[in-house]
Amino acid sequence: MTYKLRSVEYPEWEVSIESGPFYIGRGAENDLVPRSQSVSRKHALIEVQNGVPVVTDLNSGTGTFVNGQRIQRTFLKTGDQIGFGDTQWFLEESLTPIPGAEAGMQPPPYGIQQPTLQTGTEPSKRGRRRLPAWVLWGGGVALVILAAIIIIGGLLLSKNKGLKSTEATAQAQAASSTAAGSITATVQARATEAVQVFSTNMAEAEATATAAAASTLAAESIITSTAQVEQAAFTATAQAISTATAQAYLTQTIPLPTVIVQTGQWPVILSDSFEDNHNNWRVSKEETEWATTSQVIENGVYHWEMKAKRAMDIWSTINVASDEVFSLSVRTKVDPNMIYGSYGLVFHYQDKDNFYIFKLDGEGRYIVQVQVNGKWKDILAWRQASAIKTDGENTLTVVAQGDQYAFYINEQFVGQAKDTAFTGGQTGLILYVNDSGEAVSVDFDDFVMRVP
């Protein structure tokens, strides 16, 4: 028995699985090359062992899933739905060879894209609308009847002469006209009804689309207004308490995100422009079984590079405590075309298994996470932020008041959170690569810590 993978997005795209190793990944050397940036260069492997297919994840960045469950290695059966990144495939039996489905078969061209569906909507139907079948049937019947009438009229003409022939002809023509008129009127009425139904459906569709658009605009307006109100409250609070001591500040009950005050007036306890390494940042160039890394201070920046052999991160911290109330910021610069990396701030660092991070990636998104005893939890999951600049230069800021946090990108408020995992601890920087074989780099500058 042989097997094949069929794309859920493009059902006509099938690829047969031979008995030997069958590799899936974004690299051109693989047997299956899904058209998605979420798929790693060498993502997964399928082997048929004693007639049973087995799938193995090759330390991919986004994971391999079978029927919705993330796996490292598992047996497969016919009908299983397998996910590589955000692409989905059905495993099916291949009883006969698939024409053109030899290993290495390419997917539909880039110009063909799967439509993106919003929640609560159906995919649009492609192609021209056809007339209902009964309209075509009615027209055919009308033609048959007309032909029959004409033939009968001819027979009557051949059998009758003179006035009788004339009368028969007139009667046949009258009958023909009456029948044709009746049928034509019926067909026209049906056609008119069909057009009216079509017009009504189109009007309903347009009304639905208009309502959806209005709902979207209303939601955007509410979000924008809420952010403006929060920012205004934040600024007002800042003017009132910017000169308070940390102890007095903590005793106040201040709703988020008003914990972000005008921190520019707070005293600076650390400012590093990386002209030298007086703060004892990690500086090294290493090559391990997992990655090649470089962290150097030169030309007034802290320059990091990493080429990983699997998804992994590196970080560096310094012995400057992130107490209960602080403002921490850093200026960053990356290649605008970077996709497979993320970078940012570390705070409340206790040890390698316990700390917070605030990061950006190359797709205009940010995330806030905490690691507790080696297990990661999203505080603010990946989300888009219009404040992120597309030229690759961005400033990240986190301000804390006890267990309350607010986050800024380029001095624009983007999110707020409350978490009680840690207080105190060191501060630092982090770089993460989410795909094996990819190289990323980042420049850090103007690392600043302030306290009230």
Short mmCIF file of C-alpha atoms in Angstrom, two decimals, residues 1-439:
data_model
loop_
_atom_site.label_atom_id
_atom_site.label_comp_id
_atom_site.label_asym_id
_atom_site.label_seq_id
_atom_site.Cartn_x
_atom_site.Cartn_y
_atom_site.Cartn_z
CA MET A 1 0.00 0.00 0.00
CA THR A 2 1.21 3.49 -0.82
CA TYR A 3 0.12 6.80 0.62
CA LYS A 4 -0.29 10.38 -0.51
CA LEU A 5 -0.71 13.80 1.05
CA ARG A 6 -3.56 15.98 -0.19
CA SER A 7 -3.56 19.72 0.53
CA VAL A 8 -6.59 20.98 2.47
CA GLU A 9 -6.15 24.44 0.94
CA TYR A 10 -5.64 23.17 -2.62
CA PRO A 11 -7.43 19.78 -2.91
CA GLU A 12 -6.06 19.23 -6.42
CA TRP A 13 -2.50 19.25 -5.04
CA GLU A 14 -1.49 15.66 -4.18
CA VAL A 15 1.98 14.28 -3.49
CA SER A 16 2.75 10.56 -3.26
CA ILE A 17 4.84 9.21 -0.39
CA GLU A 18 7.36 6.59 -1.38
CA SER A 19 8.80 3.99 1.00
CA GLY A 20 12.03 5.99 1.49
CA PRO A 21 12.44 9.12 3.64
CA PHE A 22 9.95 11.82 2.61
CA TYR A 23 11.02 15.30 3.76
CA ILE A 24 8.75 18.31 4.23
CA GLY A 25 10.15 21.84 4.43
CA ARG A 26 10.53 25.23 2.83
CA GLY A 27 13.91 24.36 1.28
CA ALA A 28 13.84 23.40 -2.41
CA GLU A 29 15.63 20.12 -1.67
CA ASN A 30 12.62 18.67 0.17
CA ASP A 31 10.08 16.24 -1.31
CA LEU A 32 7.16 18.50 -0.30
CA VAL A 33 7.69 22.28 -0.33
CA PRO A 34 4.65 24.10 1.17
CA ARG A 35 4.31 27.74 0.16
CA SER A 36 4.31 29.22 3.66
CA GLN A 37 6.83 31.18 5.70
CA SER A 38 5.53 29.36 8.79
CA VAL A 39 7.16 26.15 7.55
CA SER A 40 10.79 25.60 8.57
CA ARG A 41 13.50 24.96 6.00
CA LYS A 42 13.69 21.30 7.13
CA HIS A 43 10.37 20.89 9.00
CA ALA A 44 9.39 17.20 9.24
CA LEU A 45 10.02 13.67 7.94
CA ILE A 46 7.59 10.88 6.97
CA GLU A 47 8.80 7.29 6.68
CA VAL A 48 6.82 4.12 5.89
CA GLN A 49 7.89 1.38 8.27
CA ASN A 50 6.44 -2.11 7.64
CA GLY A 51 3.64 -0.48 5.68
CA VAL A 52 2.81 2.04 8.45
CA PRO A 53 3.64 5.75 7.94
CA VAL A 54 5.48 7.54 10.77
CA VAL A 55 5.90 11.32 11.00
CA THR A 56 8.76 13.00 12.90
CA ASP A 57 9.12 16.72 13.65
CA LEU A 58 12.67 17.92 12.89
CA ASN A 59 12.82 20.58 15.65
CA SER A 60 10.74 22.96 13.53
CA GLY A 61 10.01 26.45 14.77
CA THR A 62 6.20 26.23 14.52
CA GLY A 63 5.70 22.53 15.17
CA THR A 64 4.06 19.52 13.51
CA PHE A 65 0.46 18.62 14.41
CA VAL A 66 -1.67 15.49 13.90
CA ASN A 67 -5.41 16.01 14.28
CA GLY A 68 -4.74 19.21 16.22
CA GLN A 69 -2.22 17.74 18.68
CA ARG A 70 1.43 18.82 18.55
CA ILE A 71 3.74 15.81 18.18
CA GLN A 72 7.43 14.97 18.08
CA ARG A 73 7.05 11.51 16.52
CA THR A 74 3.95 9.38 15.99
CA PHE A 75 2.33 6.75 13.76
CA LEU A 76 -0.18 7.90 11.13
CA LYS A 77 -3.34 6.34 9.73
CA THR A 78 -5.47 7.06 6.69
CA GLY A 79 -7.66 10.12 7.24
CA ASP A 80 -5.33 11.90 9.67
CA GLN A 81 -5.01 15.67 9.20
CA ILE A 82 -1.38 16.78 9.50
CA GLY A 83 -0.27 20.37 10.05
CA PHE A 84 3.15 21.71 9.07
CA GLY A 85 3.21 25.32 10.31
CA ASP A 86 -0.08 26.85 9.13
CA THR A 87 -0.49 24.42 6.19
CA GLN A 88 -2.85 21.44 6.49
CA TRP A 89 -2.75 18.06 4.71
CA PHE A 90 -4.83 14.85 4.65
CA LEU A 91 -3.12 11.46 4.63
CA GLU A 92 -4.85 9.20 2.11
CA GLU A 93 -4.26 5.81 0.52
CA SER A 94 -2.87 5.95 -3.01
CA LEU A 95 -4.19 2.86 -4.81
CA THR A 96 -3.00 4.01 -8.24
CA PRO A 97 -0.10 6.30 -9.19
CA ILE A 98 -0.93 10.01 -9.07
CA PRO A 99 -0.22 11.60 -12.49
CA GLY A 100 2.43 14.26 -12.05
CA ALA A 101 2.63 13.67 -8.29
CA GLU A 102 6.21 12.48 -8.21
CA ALA A 103 8.47 13.69 -5.36
CA GLY A 104 9.30 17.34 -5.62
CA MET A 105 5.99 18.33 -7.23
CA GLN A 106 5.48 22.07 -6.82
CA PRO A 107 2.30 23.68 -5.46
CA PRO A 108 0.08 26.10 -7.40
CA PRO A 109 1.98 29.26 -8.42
CA TYR A 110 2.35 32.16 -5.99
CA GLY A 111 -0.32 34.06 -7.92
CA ILE A 112 -2.92 31.58 -6.63
CA GLN A 113 -3.59 32.30 -3.00
CA GLN A 114 -6.01 30.84 -0.54
CA PRO A 115 -8.60 33.50 0.35
CA THR A 116 -8.46 34.77 3.93
CA LEU A 117 -11.81 34.30 5.67
CA GLN A 118 -13.04 36.47 8.53
CA THR A 119 -14.91 34.82 11.39
CA GLY A 120 -18.57 34.35 10.56
CA THR A 121 -18.21 34.66 6.78
CA GLU A 122 -18.33 32.16 3.95
CA PRO A 123 -15.88 31.96 1.04
CA SER A 124 -17.04 33.77 -2.08
CA LYS A 125 -18.20 31.65 -5.03
CA ARG A 126 -16.09 32.01 -8.17
CA GLY A 127 -17.30 32.04 -11.77
CA ARG A 128 -20.37 33.37 -13.60
CA ARG A 129 -23.91 32.69 -12.45
CA ARG A 130 -25.93 30.32 -14.62
CA LEU A 131 -29.61 30.58 -15.49
CA PRO A 132 -31.77 28.10 -13.55
CA ALA A 133 -32.18 24.73 -15.25
CA TRP A 134 -35.97 25.12 -15.54
CA VAL A 135 -35.50 28.25 -17.67
CA LEU A 136 -33.34 26.31 -20.18
CA TRP A 137 -35.79 23.38 -20.09
CA GLY A 138 -38.75 25.67 -20.72
CA GLY A 139 -37.02 27.24 -23.72
CA GLY A 140 -36.34 23.79 -25.20
CA VAL A 141 -39.95 22.71 -24.77
CA ALA A 142 -41.10 25.89 -26.46
CA LEU A 143 -38.91 25.19 -29.49
CA VAL A 144 -40.23 21.59 -29.75
CA ILE A 145 -43.86 22.76 -29.64
CA LEU A 146 -43.22 25.43 -32.23
CA ALA A 147 -41.59 22.86 -34.53
CA ALA A 148 -44.56 20.50 -34.09
CA ILE A 149 -47.03 23.25 -34.92
CA ILE A 150 -45.14 24.17 -38.06
CA ILE A 151 -45.09 20.51 -39.23
CA ILE A 152 -48.85 20.11 -38.57
CA GLY A 153 -49.49 23.31 -40.43
CA GLY A 154 -47.54 21.97 -43.42
CA LEU A 155 -49.56 18.73 -43.49
CA LEU A 156 -52.81 20.64 -43.37
CA LEU A 157 -51.67 22.79 -46.25
CA SER A 158 -50.81 19.72 -48.34
CA LYS A 159 -54.24 18.11 -47.78
CA ASN A 160 -56.45 21.12 -48.31
CA LYS A 161 -56.89 23.41 -51.23
CA GLY A 162 -58.53 26.75 -51.88
CA LEU A 163 -60.40 28.40 -49.07
CA LYS A 164 -60.15 25.35 -46.82
CA SER A 165 -56.39 25.44 -47.22
CA THR A 166 -56.34 29.13 -46.46
CA GLU A 167 -58.57 28.68 -43.40
CA ALA A 168 -56.38 25.79 -42.13
CA THR A 169 -53.27 27.85 -42.59
CA ALA A 170 -54.80 30.79 -40.76
CA GLN A 171 -55.95 28.52 -37.93
CA ALA A 172 -52.51 26.87 -37.69
CA GLN A 173 -50.78 30.21 -37.64
CA ALA A 174 -53.19 31.51 -35.02
CA ALA A 175 -52.65 28.40 -32.90
CA SER A 176 -48.92 28.70 -33.36
CA SER A 177 -48.93 32.34 -32.34
CA THR A 178 -51.14 31.65 -29.33
CA ALA A 179 -49.02 28.71 -28.15
CA ALA A 180 -45.76 30.51 -28.78
CA GLY A 181 -47.04 33.63 -27.06
CA SER A 182 -48.20 31.65 -24.05
CA ILE A 183 -44.92 29.76 -23.75
CA THR A 184 -42.85 32.87 -24.33
CA ALA A 185 -44.82 34.74 -21.69
CA THR A 186 -44.31 31.88 -19.22
CA VAL A 187 -40.60 31.70 -19.89
CA GLN A 188 -40.28 35.49 -19.64
CA ALA A 189 -42.18 35.47 -16.35
CA ARG A 190 -39.91 32.73 -14.97
CA ALA A 191 -36.83 34.57 -16.18
CA THR A 192 -38.07 37.81 -14.62
CA GLU A 193 -38.72 35.97 -11.35
CA ALA A 194 -35.17 34.54 -11.47
CA VAL A 195 -33.68 37.96 -12.05
CA GLN A 196 -35.74 39.38 -9.17
CA VAL A 197 -34.55 36.57 -6.85
CA PHE A 198 -30.96 37.13 -7.96
CA SER A 199 -31.31 40.90 -7.42
CA THR A 200 -32.84 40.32 -3.98
CA ASN A 201 -29.97 37.99 -2.99
CA MET A 202 -27.41 40.49 -4.23
CA ALA A 203 -29.11 43.29 -2.30
CA GLU A 204 -29.12 41.15 0.87
CA ALA A 205 -25.43 40.32 0.34
CA GLU A 206 -24.58 43.99 -0.14
CA ALA A 207 -26.56 44.90 2.97
CA THR A 208 -24.75 42.23 4.98
CA ALA A 209 -21.37 43.43 3.71
CA THR A 210 -22.29 47.03 4.55
CA ALA A 211 -23.37 46.03 8.07
CA ALA A 212 -20.13 44.09 8.57
CA ALA A 213 -18.08 47.05 7.42
CA ALA A 214 -20.02 49.35 9.73
CA SER A 215 -19.42 46.95 12.65
CA THR A 216 -15.70 46.88 11.88
CA LEU A 217 -15.51 50.67 11.74
CA ALA A 218 -17.44 50.93 14.98
CA ALA A 219 -15.10 48.47 16.70
CA GLU A 220 -12.06 50.36 15.45
CA SER A 221 -13.58 53.61 16.67
CA ILE A 222 -14.23 52.14 20.12
CA ILE A 223 -10.68 50.77 20.36
CA THR A 224 -9.19 54.09 19.26
CA SER A 225 -11.37 56.06 21.67
CA THR A 226 -10.50 53.72 24.55
CA ALA A 227 -6.78 54.09 23.86
CA GLN A 228 -7.12 57.89 23.71
CA VAL A 229 -9.01 57.98 27.01
CA GLU A 230 -6.43 55.71 28.68
CA GLN A 231 -3.59 57.83 27.35
CA ALA A 232 -5.22 61.05 28.56
CA ALA A 233 -5.75 59.57 32.03
CA PHE A 234 -2.19 58.33 31.99
CA THR A 235 -0.77 61.77 31.20
CA ALA A 236 -2.89 63.44 33.87
CA THR A 237 -1.68 60.98 36.49
CA ALA A 238 1.89 61.49 35.35
CA GLN A 239 1.71 65.22 36.03
CA ALA A 240 0.34 64.52 39.49
CA ILE A 241 2.85 61.91 40.69
CA SER A 242 6.02 62.21 38.63
CA THR A 243 7.93 63.67 41.60
CA ALA A 244 6.71 61.10 44.16
CA THR A 245 9.07 58.63 45.77
CA ALA A 246 8.87 54.93 44.94
CA GLN A 247 7.28 54.14 48.28
CA ALA A 248 4.60 56.81 47.92
CA TYR A 249 4.02 55.73 44.32
CA LEU A 250 3.35 52.15 45.32
CA THR A 251 0.80 53.14 47.96
CA GLN A 252 -1.45 54.75 45.32
CA THR A 253 -4.21 52.83 43.56
CA ILE A 254 -3.64 53.69 39.90
CA PRO A 255 -5.51 51.83 37.14
CA LEU A 256 -3.61 50.51 34.11
CA PRO A 257 -2.16 51.90 31.92
CA THR A 258 -1.69 54.96 34.11
CA VAL A 259 1.29 53.20 35.66
CA ILE A 260 3.17 54.67 32.67
CA VAL A 261 4.04 58.13 33.89
CA GLN A 262 6.24 60.82 32.42
CA THR A 263 9.28 58.77 33.18
CA GLY A 264 11.55 61.26 31.48
CA GLN A 265 11.46 63.22 34.75
CA TRP A 266 12.60 60.22 36.81
CA PRO A 267 16.27 60.00 37.83
CA VAL A 268 18.46 57.81 35.62
CA ILE A 269 20.23 55.03 37.52
CA LEU A 270 21.74 53.42 34.40
CA SER A 271 22.43 54.72 30.90
CA ASP A 272 24.52 52.67 28.50
CA SER A 273 25.29 53.96 24.98
CA PHE A 274 27.75 51.07 24.46
CA GLU A 275 30.84 53.17 23.87
CA ASP A 276 32.58 50.57 26.00
CA ASN A 277 31.65 47.59 28.19
CA HIS A 278 31.77 49.17 31.65
CA ASN A 279 28.51 47.36 32.59
CA ASN A 280 30.03 43.93 31.95
CA TRP A 281 27.64 42.74 29.25
CA ARG A 282 28.31 39.32 27.78
CA VAL A 283 30.81 39.65 24.91
CA SER A 284 31.73 36.47 23.02
CA LYS A 285 31.92 34.60 19.74
CA GLU A 286 30.96 30.94 20.03
CA GLU A 287 30.08 27.94 17.89
CA THR A 288 28.23 25.09 19.60
CA GLU A 289 26.23 22.11 18.46
CA TRP A 290 23.16 24.33 18.51
CA ALA A 291 24.24 27.68 17.05
CA THR A 292 26.94 30.09 15.97
CA THR A 293 26.65 33.30 18.01
CA SER A 294 28.41 36.63 18.28
CA GLN A 295 27.87 39.40 20.85
CA VAL A 296 30.26 42.34 20.50
CA ILE A 297 30.34 46.00 21.51
CA GLU A 298 31.70 48.10 18.66
CA ASN A 299 30.98 51.37 16.85
CA GLY A 300 28.76 52.54 19.68
CA VAL A 301 26.28 49.61 19.54
CA TYR A 302 25.88 46.19 21.14
CA HIS A 303 25.80 43.98 18.02
CA TRP A 304 24.35 40.46 18.18
CA GLU A 305 24.36 37.77 15.48
CA MET A 306 23.05 34.21 15.60
CA LYS A 307 22.69 31.36 13.11
CA ALA A 308 20.88 28.53 14.82
CA LYS A 309 20.60 24.84 14.01
CA ARG A 310 17.27 24.74 15.78
CA ALA A 311 14.83 27.21 17.33
CA MET A 312 16.60 28.82 20.29
CA ASP A 313 17.35 32.08 22.09
CA ILE A 314 20.31 33.82 23.75
CA TRP A 315 20.27 36.59 26.34
CA SER A 316 22.56 38.75 28.40
CA THR A 317 21.80 40.39 31.75
CA ILE A 318 23.61 42.86 33.99
CA ASN A 319 23.51 43.34 37.73
CA VAL A 320 21.07 46.27 37.73
CA ALA A 321 17.92 45.39 39.64
CA SER A 322 14.44 45.90 38.16
CA ASP A 323 12.71 46.83 41.40
CA GLU A 324 9.00 47.23 41.97
CA VAL A 325 8.84 50.61 40.23
CA PHE A 326 11.00 51.31 37.21
CA SER A 327 11.15 52.36 33.58
CA LEU A 328 13.39 50.32 31.26
CA SER A 329 13.99 51.10 27.58
CA VAL A 330 16.31 50.20 24.71
CA ARG A 331 16.71 51.32 21.11
CA THR A 332 16.97 48.54 18.52
CA LYS A 333 17.85 48.21 14.85
CA VAL A 334 17.40 45.11 12.67
CA ASP A 335 17.27 44.23 8.99
CA PRO A 336 13.77 45.33 7.80
CA ASN A 337 13.50 42.01 5.92
CA MET A 338 14.08 39.87 9.00
CA ILE A 339 11.30 37.31 9.42
CA TYR A 340 12.54 34.45 11.55
CA GLY A 341 13.79 36.27 14.66
CA SER A 342 12.53 38.29 17.62
CA TYR A 343 14.38 40.53 20.07
CA GLY A 344 13.84 42.82 23.05
CA LEU A 345 14.07 43.38 26.80
CA VAL A 346 14.55 41.03 29.76
CA PHE A 347 13.37 42.15 33.21
CA HIS A 348 12.84 40.65 36.68
CA TYR A 349 15.48 38.06 35.76
CA GLN A 350 15.85 35.54 38.61
CA ASP A 351 17.75 32.77 36.79
CA LYS A 352 17.75 31.09 33.37
CA ASP A 353 14.35 29.49 34.02
CA ASN A 354 12.55 32.46 35.61
CA PHE A 355 12.18 35.89 34.00
CA TYR A 356 10.01 38.20 31.84
CA ILE A 357 10.56 39.31 28.23
CA PHE A 358 9.09 42.03 25.98
CA LYS A 359 9.96 41.37 22.30
CA LEU A 360 9.28 42.47 18.71
CA ASP A 361 9.55 40.40 15.54
CA GLY A 362 10.06 41.15 11.86
CA GLU A 363 6.35 41.04 11.03
CA GLY A 364 5.25 44.12 12.98
CA ARG A 365 4.20 42.23 16.12
CA TYR A 366 5.11 42.21 19.82
CA ILE A 367 4.73 39.74 22.68
CA VAL A 368 5.12 39.76 26.49
CA GLN A 369 5.92 36.44 28.19
CA VAL A 370 7.05 35.08 31.54
CA GLN A 371 9.06 31.90 32.10
CA VAL A 372 8.39 30.18 35.41
CA ASN A 373 10.45 27.11 36.27
CA GLY A 374 11.33 26.67 32.60
CA LYS A 375 7.74 26.88 31.31
CA TRP A 376 6.66 29.84 29.15
CA LYS A 377 3.33 31.64 29.53
CA ASP A 378 1.99 34.39 27.26
CA ILE A 379 0.98 37.50 29.19
CA LEU A 380 0.22 39.42 26.00
CA ALA A 381 0.26 36.97 23.07
CA TRP A 382 1.67 37.92 19.67
CA ARG A 383 -0.27 40.89 18.26
CA GLN A 384 0.17 43.57 15.62
CA ALA A 385 1.11 47.13 16.61
CA SER A 386 0.96 50.08 14.22
CA ALA A 387 3.56 51.81 16.41
CA ILE A 388 6.26 49.44 15.11
CA LYS A 389 8.32 51.08 12.35
CA THR A 390 8.93 49.08 9.19
CA ASP A 391 12.45 50.46 8.68
CA GLY A 392 13.75 48.19 11.46
CA GLU A 393 14.48 50.89 14.09
CA ASN A 394 12.30 50.78 17.20
CA THR A 395 12.49 51.73 20.90
CA LEU A 396 10.93 49.39 23.47
CA THR A 397 9.89 50.59 26.94
CA VAL A 398 8.39 48.75 29.89
CA VAL A 399 7.27 50.55 33.05
CA ALA A 400 6.34 48.66 36.22
CA GLN A 401 4.40 49.50 39.34
CA GLY A 402 4.55 46.40 41.52
CA ASP A 403 2.66 43.68 39.65
CA GLN A 404 1.28 46.10 37.05
CA TYR A 405 3.03 46.72 33.73
CA ALA A 406 2.52 48.88 30.68
CA PHE A 407 4.37 48.63 27.39
CA TYR A 408 5.39 51.26 24.87
CA ILE A 409 6.88 51.07 21.37
CA ASN A 410 8.40 54.30 20.08
CA GLU A 411 6.75 56.12 23.01
CA GLN A 412 3.28 54.92 21.98
CA PHE A 413 1.24 52.84 24.43
CA VAL A 414 0.57 49.36 23.01
CA GLY A 415 -0.48 47.14 25.93
CA GLN A 416 -0.94 46.60 29.64
CA ALA A 417 -0.87 43.60 31.96
CA LYS A 418 -0.84 42.43 35.56
CA ASP A 419 1.28 39.49 36.75
CA THR A 420 2.58 38.41 40.15
CA ALA A 421 5.27 35.88 39.22
CA PHE A 422 8.35 37.96 40.13
CA THR A 423 9.62 41.30 41.39
CA GLY A 424 13.20 42.45 41.61
CA GLY A 425 15.89 40.63 39.66
CA GLN A 426 18.29 41.70 36.92
CA THR A 427 17.64 43.37 33.56
CA GLY A 428 18.95 42.55 30.12
CA LEU A 429 18.43 41.81 26.41
CA ILE A 430 17.34 38.80 24.36
CA LEU A 431 17.48 37.48 20.76
CA TYR A 432 15.46 34.50 19.51
CA VAL A 433 15.60 32.53 16.23
CA ASN A 434 12.52 30.46 15.42
CA ASP A 435 13.82 28.49 12.43
CA SER A 436 16.85 26.28 12.00
CA GLY A 437 19.39 27.43 9.45
CA GLU A 438 18.31 31.08 9.58
CA ALA A 439 20.72 33.90 10.48
#
